[in-house]
Short mmCIF file of C-alpha atoms in Angstrom, two decimals:
data_model
loop_
_atom_site.label_atom_id
_atom_site.label_comp_id
_atom_site.label_asym_id
_atom_site.label_seq_id
_atom_site.Cartn_x
_atom_site.Cartn_y
_atom_site.Cartn_z
CA MET A 1 -0.33 -0.14 -16.38
CA ARG A 2 3.13 -1.62 -15.95
CA ILE A 3 5.93 -2.31 -13.52
CA ILE A 4 8.34 0.59 -13.98
CA ALA A 5 11.62 -0.72 -12.53
CA GLY A 6 13.42 -3.71 -11.07
CA GLU A 7 13.59 -7.29 -12.25
CA LYS A 8 10.13 -7.17 -13.89
CA LYS A 9 10.60 -3.72 -15.47
CA GLY A 10 8.17 -3.11 -18.32
CA MET A 11 5.86 -6.03 -17.47
CA ARG A 12 2.25 -5.12 -18.13
CA LEU A 13 -0.35 -5.56 -15.43
CA ASP A 14 -4.08 -5.92 -15.92
CA ALA A 15 -6.38 -3.39 -14.30
CA PRO A 16 -10.01 -3.85 -13.32
CA LYS A 17 -12.49 -2.33 -15.74
CA GLY A 18 -14.93 0.32 -14.53
CA ASP A 19 -14.70 2.51 -11.47
CA LYS A 20 -14.14 -0.18 -8.81
CA THR A 21 -10.52 0.94 -8.44
CA ARG A 22 -8.44 4.05 -9.09
CA PRO A 23 -4.90 2.99 -10.02
CA THR A 24 -2.06 5.17 -8.76
CA GLY A 25 -0.77 7.26 -11.66
CA ASP A 26 2.67 6.57 -13.15
CA LYS A 27 4.12 9.91 -12.01
CA ALA A 28 2.97 9.40 -8.43
CA LYS A 29 4.21 5.80 -8.49
CA GLU A 30 7.62 6.81 -9.87
CA ALA A 31 7.98 9.54 -7.25
CA LEU A 32 6.87 7.23 -4.45
CA PHE A 33 9.39 4.57 -5.36
CA SER A 34 12.23 7.03 -5.85
CA ILE A 35 11.63 8.08 -2.22
CA ILE A 36 11.22 4.61 -0.70
CA GLN A 37 13.68 2.62 -2.86
CA PRO A 38 16.43 2.59 -0.17
CA ARG A 39 13.96 0.93 2.24
CA LEU A 40 12.84 -1.89 -0.05
CA ALA A 41 15.70 -4.39 0.17
CA ALA A 42 14.23 -7.43 1.94
CA ALA A 43 11.23 -5.36 3.12
CA ALA A 44 7.83 -6.67 4.15
CA VAL A 45 5.11 -4.66 2.36
CA LEU A 46 1.40 -4.29 3.12
CA ASP A 47 -0.71 -3.06 0.19
CA LEU A 48 -4.13 -2.12 1.63
CA PHE A 49 -6.98 -1.65 -0.87
CA ALA A 50 -4.59 -3.34 -3.31
CA GLY A 51 -6.68 -3.27 -6.48
CA SER A 52 -4.51 -4.63 -9.30
CA GLY A 53 -1.59 -4.99 -6.88
CA GLN A 54 0.61 -2.56 -8.76
CA ILE A 55 2.21 -1.04 -5.63
CA GLY A 56 3.05 -4.33 -3.90
CA LEU A 57 4.22 -5.92 -7.16
CA GLU A 58 6.41 -2.90 -7.95
CA ALA A 59 7.93 -3.27 -4.47
CA LEU A 60 8.65 -6.96 -5.10
CA SER A 61 10.22 -6.15 -8.45
CA ARG A 62 12.49 -3.66 -6.68
CA GLY A 63 13.68 -6.06 -4.00
CA ALA A 64 11.03 -6.38 -1.29
CA ALA A 65 11.02 -9.83 0.31
CA ARG A 66 7.25 -10.15 0.66
CA SER A 67 4.00 -8.33 -0.07
CA VAL A 68 0.65 -8.85 1.58
CA PHE A 69 -2.25 -7.61 -0.55
CA VAL A 70 -5.63 -6.79 0.97
CA GLU A 71 -8.50 -6.73 -1.53
CA ASN A 72 -12.13 -7.37 -0.62
CA SER A 73 -13.73 -7.36 -4.09
CA ALA A 74 -13.83 -10.86 -5.63
CA TYR A 75 -13.76 -9.41 -9.16
CA VAL A 76 -10.75 -7.18 -8.45
CA ARG A 77 -9.03 -9.95 -6.49
CA ARG A 78 -9.14 -12.27 -9.54
CA ILE A 79 -7.24 -9.64 -11.52
CA LEU A 80 -4.79 -9.14 -8.65
CA GLN A 81 -4.13 -12.89 -8.44
CA SER A 82 -3.65 -13.05 -12.21
CA ASN A 83 -1.06 -10.24 -11.97
CA ILE A 84 0.74 -12.09 -9.17
CA ARG A 85 0.87 -15.25 -11.32
CA ARG A 86 2.09 -13.27 -14.34
CA THR A 87 4.99 -11.79 -12.36
CA GLY A 88 5.92 -15.15 -10.83
CA TYR A 89 5.82 -13.70 -7.31
CA GLY A 90 3.32 -16.18 -5.90
CA ASP A 91 5.83 -17.49 -3.36
CA ARG A 92 6.41 -13.95 -2.01
CA ALA A 93 2.81 -12.71 -2.10
CA ASP A 94 -0.17 -13.31 0.17
CA VAL A 95 -3.68 -12.13 -0.67
CA LEU A 96 -6.15 -11.48 2.14
CA PRO A 97 -9.73 -11.54 0.77
CA PHE A 98 -11.22 -9.42 3.53
CA PRO A 99 -12.33 -5.87 4.20
CA ALA A 100 -9.30 -3.80 5.23
CA GLU A 101 -10.42 -3.47 8.85
CA ARG A 102 -10.73 -7.23 9.30
CA ALA A 103 -7.37 -7.81 7.60
CA CYS A 104 -5.66 -5.23 9.83
CA ARG A 105 -7.23 -6.74 12.94
CA GLN A 106 -6.06 -10.22 11.88
CA LEU A 107 -2.54 -9.01 11.04
CA ALA A 108 -2.31 -7.07 14.30
CA ALA A 109 -3.13 -10.26 16.23
CA SER A 110 -0.33 -12.10 14.43
CA ALA A 111 3.40 -11.42 14.59
CA ASP A 112 3.36 -9.77 11.15
CA ARG A 113 4.91 -6.31 11.00
CA PHE A 114 5.67 -4.30 7.90
CA ASP A 115 8.48 -2.04 6.76
CA PHE A 116 6.20 -0.28 4.29
CA ILE A 117 2.41 0.12 4.28
CA TYR A 118 0.63 1.66 1.30
CA LEU A 119 -2.89 2.82 2.02
CA ASP A 120 -5.16 3.99 -0.79
CA PRO A 121 -8.77 3.78 0.44
CA PRO A 122 -11.71 4.71 -1.78
CA TRP A 123 -11.68 8.50 -1.72
CA ASP A 124 -15.45 8.76 -1.22
CA ARG A 125 -15.18 6.66 1.97
CA GLN A 126 -11.75 7.75 3.13
CA ALA A 127 -12.71 9.39 6.43
CA ASP A 128 -14.76 6.37 7.51
CA MET A 129 -12.05 3.92 6.43
CA MET A 130 -9.34 5.84 8.26
CA ALA A 131 -11.40 5.92 11.45
CA ARG A 132 -11.79 2.14 11.26
CA LEU A 133 -8.13 1.42 10.46
CA ASP A 134 -6.53 3.98 12.77
CA PRO A 135 -6.34 1.69 15.84
CA TYR A 136 -4.20 -0.84 13.92
CA LEU A 137 -1.83 1.05 11.62
CA ALA A 138 0.99 2.06 13.99
CA GLY A 139 1.08 -1.44 15.46
CA LEU A 140 1.52 -2.99 12.01
CA LEU A 141 4.68 -0.97 11.26
CA THR A 142 8.19 -1.96 12.24
CA GLU A 143 9.96 0.60 14.44
CA ASP A 144 11.47 2.40 11.44
CA GLY A 145 8.66 1.52 9.04
CA LEU A 146 6.93 3.96 6.70
CA LEU A 147 3.23 4.38 5.96
CA VAL A 148 2.18 6.20 2.79
CA MET A 149 -1.42 7.26 2.28
CA GLU A 150 -2.78 8.33 -1.11
CA VAL A 151 -5.53 10.93 -0.86
CA PRO A 152 -7.27 13.38 -3.22
CA LYS A 153 -5.30 16.58 -3.77
CA THR A 154 -8.27 18.53 -2.41
CA LEU A 155 -7.37 17.32 1.08
CA GLU A 156 -5.55 20.30 2.55
CA THR A 157 -4.12 18.81 5.72
CA ALA A 158 -2.56 15.46 6.52
CA PRO A 159 -5.02 13.13 8.23
CA SER A 160 -3.82 12.23 11.71
CA VAL A 161 -2.88 8.62 12.38
CA THR A 162 -2.61 7.55 16.02
CA GLY A 163 0.98 6.73 16.99
CA LEU A 164 2.38 8.00 13.69
CA GLU A 165 3.97 11.30 12.83
CA TYR A 166 3.38 13.11 9.55
CA ARG A 167 6.72 13.57 7.73
CA ARG A 168 6.05 15.03 4.30
CA HIS A 169 3.74 15.07 1.31
CA CYS A 170 3.99 15.14 -2.47
CA ARG A 171 1.33 16.15 -5.00
CA TYR A 172 0.94 14.40 -8.37
CA GLY A 173 -1.98 15.01 -10.70
CA GLY A 174 -5.20 14.56 -8.73
CA ALA A 175 -3.49 12.78 -5.85
CA MET A 176 -1.39 13.59 -2.82
CA LEU A 177 0.89 11.17 -1.00
CA PHE A 178 1.27 11.66 2.76
CA PHE A 179 4.23 9.98 4.49
CA TYR A 180 4.16 8.88 8.15
CA GLN A 181 6.56 7.20 10.58
CA LYS A 182 6.23 6.06 14.18
CA MET A 183 6.52 8.78 16.77
CA ALA A 184 9.66 8.72 18.87
CA GLY A 185 8.97 6.53 21.88
CA ALA A 186 5.72 5.11 20.47
CA HIS A 187 5.34 1.38 20.99
CA ALA A 188 2.77 -0.94 19.51
#
């Protein structure tokens, strides 16, 4: 696994061993960033279920101002923190060592808002995770922010997210990426 573009292009990242995480494939990652690149300059990024941190670190490499990584597993978090140190982005990265729901609740209570949220919950618990996170997601986005959710390609319809409007999807390998923005007139 590596950073594919930006100031850290080509830098290798460590990935957790075993099946604790499911890294986003290179094709999906390349497509995602070709779509969101114009939004990344000075952006605040939230990488939920961060795993190795490859999405948030890629965003930093491409010009994002800050990434917040949410990773509950201590083992996976050690690898994430090692990747942050390797890239030298420690001053632009925050790691929240909580379950995603607690992290979202804490962020929602703060003034933090994000231009880009990447959400890649464990596929076997996706419906439950989405139900728990749904009350917070729209409120964590800036007015013109973008939320991208990675789901298994077997999911035939875009999951609904309160206060957000489905915009498009892309299919890559075994994954689909669903894109959402705030509904016109929706306020957090």
